[in-house]
mmCIF file of C-alpha atoms in Angstrom:
data_model
loop_
_atom_site.group_PDB
_atom_site.id
_atom_site.type_symbol
_atom_site.label_atom_id
_atom_site.label_comp_id
_atom_site.label_asym_id
_atom_site.label_seq_id
_atom_site.Cartn_x
_atom_site.Cartn_y
_atom_site.Cartn_z
ATOM 1 C CA GLN H 49 -8.573 -13.470 5.199
ATOM 2 C CA SER H 50 -6.482 -11.796 2.496
ATOM 3 C CA VAL H 51 -7.194 -12.241 -1.202
ATOM 4 C CA LEU H 52 -3.510 -12.983 -1.783
ATOM 5 C CA THR H 53 -1.869 -15.734 0.254
ATOM 6 C CA GLN H 54 1.591 -15.349 1.747
ATOM 7 C CA PRO H 55 3.373 -17.479 4.349
ATOM 8 C CA PRO H 56 3.168 -15.664 7.702
ATOM 9 C CA SER H 57 6.869 -16.057 8.374
ATOM 10 C CA ALA H 58 10.225 -16.765 6.761
ATOM 11 C CA SER H 59 13.751 -16.856 8.081
ATOM 12 C CA GLY H 60 17.345 -17.194 7.046
ATOM 13 C CA THR H 61 20.893 -16.629 8.187
ATOM 14 C CA PRO H 62 23.114 -13.773 6.996
ATOM 15 C CA GLY H 63 24.299 -14.329 3.454
ATOM 16 C CA GLN H 64 21.596 -16.865 2.685
ATOM 17 C CA ARG H 65 18.947 -16.620 -0.033
ATOM 18 C CA VAL H 66 15.296 -16.646 0.963
ATOM 19 C CA THR H 67 12.123 -16.578 -1.074
ATOM 20 C CA ILE H 68 8.634 -15.423 -0.164
ATOM 21 C CA SER H 69 5.661 -16.655 -2.151
ATOM 22 C CA CYS H 70 2.392 -14.930 -3.006
ATOM 23 C CA SER H 71 -0.524 -16.902 -4.375
ATOM 24 C CA GLY H 72 -3.614 -15.469 -6.020
ATOM 25 C CA SER H 73 -6.066 -16.216 -8.799
ATOM 26 C CA SER H 74 -6.860 -15.433 -12.395
ATOM 27 C CA SER H 75 -8.711 -12.256 -11.399
ATOM 28 C CA ASN H 76 -5.657 -10.739 -9.732
ATOM 29 C CA ILE H 77 -2.113 -12.063 -10.152
ATOM 30 C CA GLY H 78 -3.095 -14.133 -13.170
ATOM 31 C CA GLY H 79 -3.968 -11.052 -15.175
ATOM 32 C CA ASN H 80 -2.042 -8.213 -13.579
ATOM 33 C CA SER H 81 1.452 -7.304 -12.499
ATOM 34 C CA VAL H 82 2.610 -7.751 -8.912
ATOM 35 C CA ASN H 83 4.268 -5.244 -6.632
ATOM 36 C CA TRP H 84 6.177 -5.948 -3.435
ATOM 37 C CA TYR H 85 6.496 -3.664 -0.422
ATOM 38 C CA GLN H 86 8.920 -3.770 2.494
ATOM 39 C CA GLN H 87 7.778 -2.476 5.867
ATOM 40 C CA LEU H 88 10.502 -2.018 8.443
ATOM 41 C CA PRO H 89 9.333 -1.972 12.074
ATOM 42 C CA GLY H 90 7.427 1.191 12.925
ATOM 43 C CA THR H 91 7.663 2.677 9.434
ATOM 44 C CA ALA H 92 5.509 3.096 6.362
ATOM 45 C CA PRO H 93 5.687 0.517 3.577
ATOM 46 C CA LYS H 94 8.272 1.108 0.872
ATOM 47 C CA LEU H 95 7.998 0.010 -2.754
ATOM 48 C CA LEU H 96 10.528 -2.765 -3.337
ATOM 49 C CA ILE H 97 9.498 -4.354 -6.644
ATOM 50 C CA TYR H 98 7.007 -3.204 -9.281
ATOM 51 C CA ASN H 99 5.740 -4.855 -12.468
ATOM 52 C CA ASN H 100 6.672 -8.318 -11.144
ATOM 53 C CA SER H 101 10.419 -7.921 -11.320
ATOM 54 C CA GLN H 102 11.556 -4.324 -11.616
ATOM 55 C CA ARG H 103 13.343 -2.424 -8.894
ATOM 56 C CA PRO H 104 12.820 1.280 -8.218
ATOM 57 C CA SER H 105 15.936 3.370 -8.107
ATOM 58 C CA GLY H 106 17.877 2.770 -4.916
ATOM 59 C CA VAL H 107 16.665 -0.768 -4.224
ATOM 60 C CA PRO H 108 19.643 -3.173 -4.095
ATOM 61 C CA ASP H 109 19.827 -5.889 -6.734
ATOM 62 C CA ARG H 110 19.803 -8.452 -3.902
ATOM 63 C CA PHE H 111 16.028 -8.120 -4.189
ATOM 64 C CA SER H 112 14.351 -9.765 -7.157
ATOM 65 C CA GLY H 113 10.816 -10.686 -8.130
ATOM 66 C CA SER H 114 9.157 -13.117 -10.482
ATOM 67 C CA LYS H 115 5.691 -14.174 -11.520
ATOM 68 C CA SER H 116 4.325 -17.355 -13.033
ATOM 69 C CA GLY H 117 0.646 -17.864 -13.673
ATOM 70 C CA SER H 118 -1.298 -16.838 -10.581
ATOM 71 C CA SER H 119 1.667 -16.841 -8.237
ATOM 72 C CA ALA H 120 4.581 -14.538 -7.585
ATOM 73 C CA SER H 121 7.773 -14.696 -5.564
ATOM 74 C CA LEU H 122 10.175 -12.305 -3.934
ATOM 75 C CA ALA H 123 13.759 -13.467 -3.526
ATOM 76 C CA ILE H 124 16.346 -11.879 -1.271
ATOM 77 C CA SER H 125 19.930 -12.982 -1.743
ATOM 78 C CA GLY H 126 22.898 -12.185 0.475
ATOM 79 C CA LEU H 127 20.532 -11.767 3.422
ATOM 80 C CA GLN H 128 21.441 -8.950 5.817
ATOM 81 C CA SER H 129 20.195 -8.099 9.288
ATOM 82 C CA GLU H 130 18.604 -4.910 7.986
ATOM 83 C CA ASP H 131 16.333 -7.006 5.786
ATOM 84 C CA GLU H 132 14.313 -7.969 8.856
ATOM 85 C CA ALA H 133 10.892 -6.587 7.991
ATOM 86 C CA ASN H 134 7.390 -7.432 6.870
ATOM 87 C CA TYR H 135 6.961 -8.013 3.156
ATOM 88 C CA TYR H 136 3.680 -7.573 1.309
ATOM 89 C CA CYS H 137 2.688 -8.502 -2.207
ATOM 90 C CA ALA H 138 -0.014 -6.478 -3.951
ATOM 91 C CA THR H 139 -1.814 -6.442 -7.251
ATOM 92 C CA TRP H 140 -4.982 -5.182 -8.921
ATOM 93 C CA ASP H 141 -8.014 -7.420 -8.652
ATOM 94 C CA ASP H 142 -10.358 -7.231 -11.638
ATOM 95 C CA SER H 143 -13.315 -8.736 -9.744
ATOM 96 C CA LEU H 144 -13.061 -6.359 -6.804
ATOM 97 C CA ASN H 145 -11.924 -3.523 -9.064
ATOM 98 C CA GLY H 146 -9.314 -2.465 -6.560
ATOM 99 C CA TRP H 147 -5.935 -3.100 -5.031
ATOM 100 C CA VAL H 148 -5.472 -6.214 -2.917
ATOM 101 C CA PHE H 149 -2.619 -7.081 -0.589
ATOM 102 C CA GLY H 150 -1.234 -10.303 0.748
ATOM 103 C CA GLY H 151 -1.396 -10.883 4.472
ATOM 104 C CA GLY H 152 2.302 -10.143 4.822
ATOM 105 C CA THR H 153 5.366 -12.230 5.626
ATOM 106 C CA THR H 154 7.581 -11.476 8.598
ATOM 107 C CA LEU H 155 11.209 -12.117 7.686
ATOM 108 C CA THR H 156 13.598 -12.940 10.510
ATOM 109 C CA VAL H 157 17.360 -12.937 10.039
ATOM 110 C CA LEU H 158 18.725 -15.495 12.468
ATOM 111 C CA GLN L 244 10.867 15.010 -4.304
ATOM 112 C CA VAL L 245 7.230 14.234 -3.601
ATOM 113 C CA GLN L 246 6.257 13.960 0.048
ATOM 114 C CA LEU L 247 2.919 13.079 1.650
ATOM 115 C CA GLN L 248 1.750 13.965 5.150
ATOM 116 C CA GLU L 249 -1.400 12.726 6.861
ATOM 117 C CA SER L 250 -3.204 14.887 9.397
ATOM 118 C CA GLY L 251 -6.369 14.715 11.437
ATOM 119 C CA PRO L 252 -7.784 13.715 14.823
ATOM 120 C CA ARG L 253 -6.055 10.787 16.492
ATOM 121 C CA LEU L 254 -9.076 9.829 18.609
ATOM 122 C CA VAL L 255 -12.599 9.339 17.295
ATOM 123 C CA LYS L 256 -15.654 8.219 19.235
ATOM 124 C CA PRO L 257 -17.654 5.174 18.121
ATOM 125 C CA SER L 258 -20.438 5.967 15.630
ATOM 126 C CA GLU L 259 -18.788 9.273 14.696
ATOM 127 C CA THR L 260 -16.928 10.221 11.509
ATOM 128 C CA LEU L 261 -13.196 9.841 10.949
ATOM 129 C CA SER L 262 -11.722 12.610 8.805
ATOM 130 C CA LEU L 263 -8.139 12.699 7.549
ATOM 131 C CA THR L 264 -6.279 14.887 5.091
ATOM 132 C CA CYS L 265 -3.178 14.106 3.068
ATOM 133 C CA THR L 266 -1.067 17.094 2.047
ATOM 134 C CA VAL L 267 1.137 16.581 -0.999
ATOM 135 C CA SER L 268 4.331 18.589 -1.410
ATOM 136 C CA GLY L 269 6.901 18.536 -4.210
ATOM 137 C CA GLY L 270 4.336 17.485 -6.805
ATOM 138 C CA SER L 271 0.784 18.099 -7.978
ATOM 139 C CA ILE L 272 -2.288 15.962 -7.304
ATOM 140 C CA ASN L 273 -3.355 16.861 -10.834
ATOM 141 C CA ASN L 274 -1.411 13.809 -11.938
ATOM 142 C CA TYR L 275 -1.619 10.113 -10.982
ATOM 143 C CA TYR L 276 -3.900 8.443 -8.448
ATOM 144 C CA TRP L 277 -3.980 9.099 -4.725
ATOM 145 C CA ASN L 278 -4.739 6.319 -2.281
ATOM 146 C CA TRP L 279 -5.755 5.710 1.296
ATOM 147 C CA ILE L 280 -4.579 2.477 2.944
ATOM 148 C CA ARG L 281 -4.952 1.365 6.542
ATOM 149 C CA GLN L 282 -3.268 -1.135 8.841
ATOM 150 C CA PRO L 283 -4.964 -2.332 12.054
ATOM 151 C CA PRO L 284 -2.618 -2.974 14.979
ATOM 152 C CA GLY L 285 -0.492 -6.051 14.311
ATOM 153 C CA LYS L 286 -2.250 -6.790 11.026
ATOM 154 C CA GLY L 287 -1.731 -6.357 7.315
ATOM 155 C CA LEU L 288 -2.500 -3.627 4.817
ATOM 156 C CA GLU L 289 -6.012 -2.860 3.546
ATOM 157 C CA TRP L 290 -6.660 -0.643 0.543
ATOM 158 C CA ILE L 291 -9.435 1.864 1.265
ATOM 159 C CA GLY L 292 -9.713 3.652 -2.071
ATOM 160 C CA TYR L 293 -8.286 6.265 -4.377
ATOM 161 C CA ILE L 294 -9.096 9.516 -6.106
ATOM 162 C CA SER L 295 -7.786 10.159 -9.594
ATOM 163 C CA ALA L 296 -6.331 13.353 -10.985
ATOM 164 C CA SER L 297 -9.686 14.005 -12.645
ATOM 165 C CA GLY L 298 -11.545 13.572 -9.350
ATOM 166 C CA THR L 299 -12.948 10.101 -10.009
ATOM 167 C CA THR L 300 -13.001 7.872 -6.961
ATOM 168 C CA ASN L 301 -12.788 4.112 -6.534
ATOM 169 C CA ILE L 302 -13.588 2.672 -3.126
ATOM 170 C CA ASN L 303 -13.029 -0.789 -1.660
ATOM 171 C CA PRO L 304 -16.421 -2.522 -1.905
ATOM 172 C CA SER L 305 -16.167 -3.609 1.736
ATOM 173 C CA LEU L 306 -16.071 0.044 2.826
ATOM 174 C CA LYS L 307 -18.006 1.728 0.047
ATOM 175 C CA SER L 308 -21.087 2.582 2.082
ATOM 176 C CA ARG L 309 -19.034 4.476 4.662
ATOM 177 C CA VAL L 310 -16.156 6.060 2.734
ATOM 178 C CA THR L 311 -15.844 9.308 0.827
ATOM 179 C CA ILE L 312 -12.604 10.466 -0.766
ATOM 180 C CA SER L 313 -12.348 14.017 -2.042
ATOM 181 C CA ASP L 314 -9.688 16.482 -3.078
ATOM 182 C CA ASP L 315 -8.866 20.170 -2.849
ATOM 183 C CA THR L 316 -6.585 20.983 -5.746
ATOM 184 C CA SER L 317 -6.105 24.554 -4.555
ATOM 185 C CA LYS L 318 -4.420 23.192 -1.433
ATOM 186 C CA ASN L 319 -2.886 20.144 -3.143
ATOM 187 C CA GLN L 320 -4.649 17.905 -0.642
ATOM 188 C CA PHE L 321 -6.964 14.930 -0.680
ATOM 189 C CA SER L 322 -9.138 13.692 2.146
ATOM 190 C CA LEU L 323 -10.797 10.642 3.633
ATOM 191 C CA ARG L 324 -14.110 10.499 5.470
ATOM 192 C CA LEU L 325 -15.171 7.269 7.153
ATOM 193 C CA THR L 326 -18.565 7.342 8.824
ATOM 194 C CA SER L 327 -20.080 5.300 11.652
ATOM 195 C CA VAL L 328 -16.719 4.133 12.958
ATOM 196 C CA THR L 329 -16.264 1.246 15.371
ATOM 197 C CA ALA L 330 -13.285 -0.168 17.215
ATOM 198 C CA ALA L 331 -12.544 -2.242 14.096
ATOM 199 C CA ASP L 332 -11.588 0.992 12.320
ATOM 200 C CA THR L 333 -8.709 1.591 14.733
ATOM 201 C CA ALA L 334 -5.604 1.541 12.548
ATOM 202 C CA VAL L 335 -2.649 3.391 11.139
ATOM 203 C CA TYR L 336 -3.944 5.274 8.116
ATOM 204 C CA TYR L 337 -1.571 5.920 5.216
ATOM 205 C CA CYS L 338 -1.905 8.002 2.088
ATOM 206 C CA ALA L 339 0.114 6.948 -0.960
ATOM 207 C CA ARG L 340 0.649 7.925 -4.598
ATOM 208 C CA ASP L 341 -0.132 5.491 -7.382
ATOM 209 C CA TYR L 342 2.543 6.092 -10.012
ATOM 210 C CA GLY L 343 2.320 4.763 -13.539
ATOM 211 C CA PHE L 344 5.653 3.303 -14.539
ATOM 212 C CA ASP L 345 6.094 3.306 -18.316
ATOM 213 C CA ILE L 346 6.664 -0.295 -19.355
ATOM 214 C CA GLY L 347 7.052 -0.547 -23.087
ATOM 215 C CA GLY L 348 4.392 2.063 -23.759
ATOM 216 C CA SER L 349 1.875 0.884 -21.163
ATOM 217 C CA GLU L 350 1.603 2.087 -17.599
ATOM 218 C CA GLN L 351 2.003 -0.310 -14.701
ATOM 219 C CA TYR L 352 0.953 1.203 -11.420
ATOM 220 C CA ALA L 353 2.499 0.906 -7.987
ATOM 221 C CA MET L 354 2.348 2.946 -4.799
ATOM 222 C CA ASP L 355 5.758 4.559 -4.922
ATOM 223 C CA VAL L 356 5.461 7.309 -2.314
ATOM 224 C CA TRP L 357 3.812 6.889 1.088
ATOM 225 C CA GLY L 358 3.055 9.199 3.970
ATOM 226 C CA GLN L 359 4.477 8.312 7.368
ATOM 227 C CA GLY L 360 1.033 7.219 8.570
ATOM 228 C CA THR L 361 -1.192 8.458 11.352
ATOM 229 C CA THR L 362 -2.649 6.325 14.119
ATOM 230 C CA VAL L 363 -6.379 6.709 14.632
ATOM 231 C CA THR L 364 -8.010 5.132 17.654
ATOM 232 C CA VAL L 365 -11.757 4.644 17.907
ATOM 233 C CA SER L 366 -12.754 4.769 21.549
ATOM 234 C CA SER L 367 -15.202 6.527 23.821
#
């Protein structure tokens, strides 16, 4: 049981916009910034979004993040087949005094 | 460009100790925080702990009694020891850098560089 709650799966067709939610509490998302990671099959996770909504260099602007209260969202617009991956949210938890991850969302491009 | 590479035994017997090393190239471990994360087969990511540039460690409370993280600055490496392993410790183990992005004068951390991961199986 992960501290952060994500839907196990999401899907969309090419060109569509999809969103993935991440729900937490006041001890984690409510008081700290959220990062998102993309894990393509058989590879290590890659930083996709940091500080709720900022993209590292090289990440397409099709990916965007937002946070409101104790929840966060990742949006992917103009969905492409290469976006098929697992997506994880993560943040610092003040009660645990450590990093916590969501359970991950498997995105399928139909 | 900073790169991380995990190394260590791929097979560990139950009740024994798992030992892994992460070698950092293209940058110094005398900056930032350096993490260990694991991923059991078909499951999500679990943060194990980190060591800071000053050598301070912070371990996931669920693993604290069994985990030691240390560093060797002369080799630009940091290491993980996990004692009394069971089959539940079978996972891909990743090392990753915690980088502090400057956001308006404050640092917001994220794991921006990851090793490729190494699969460790606990089995007799």
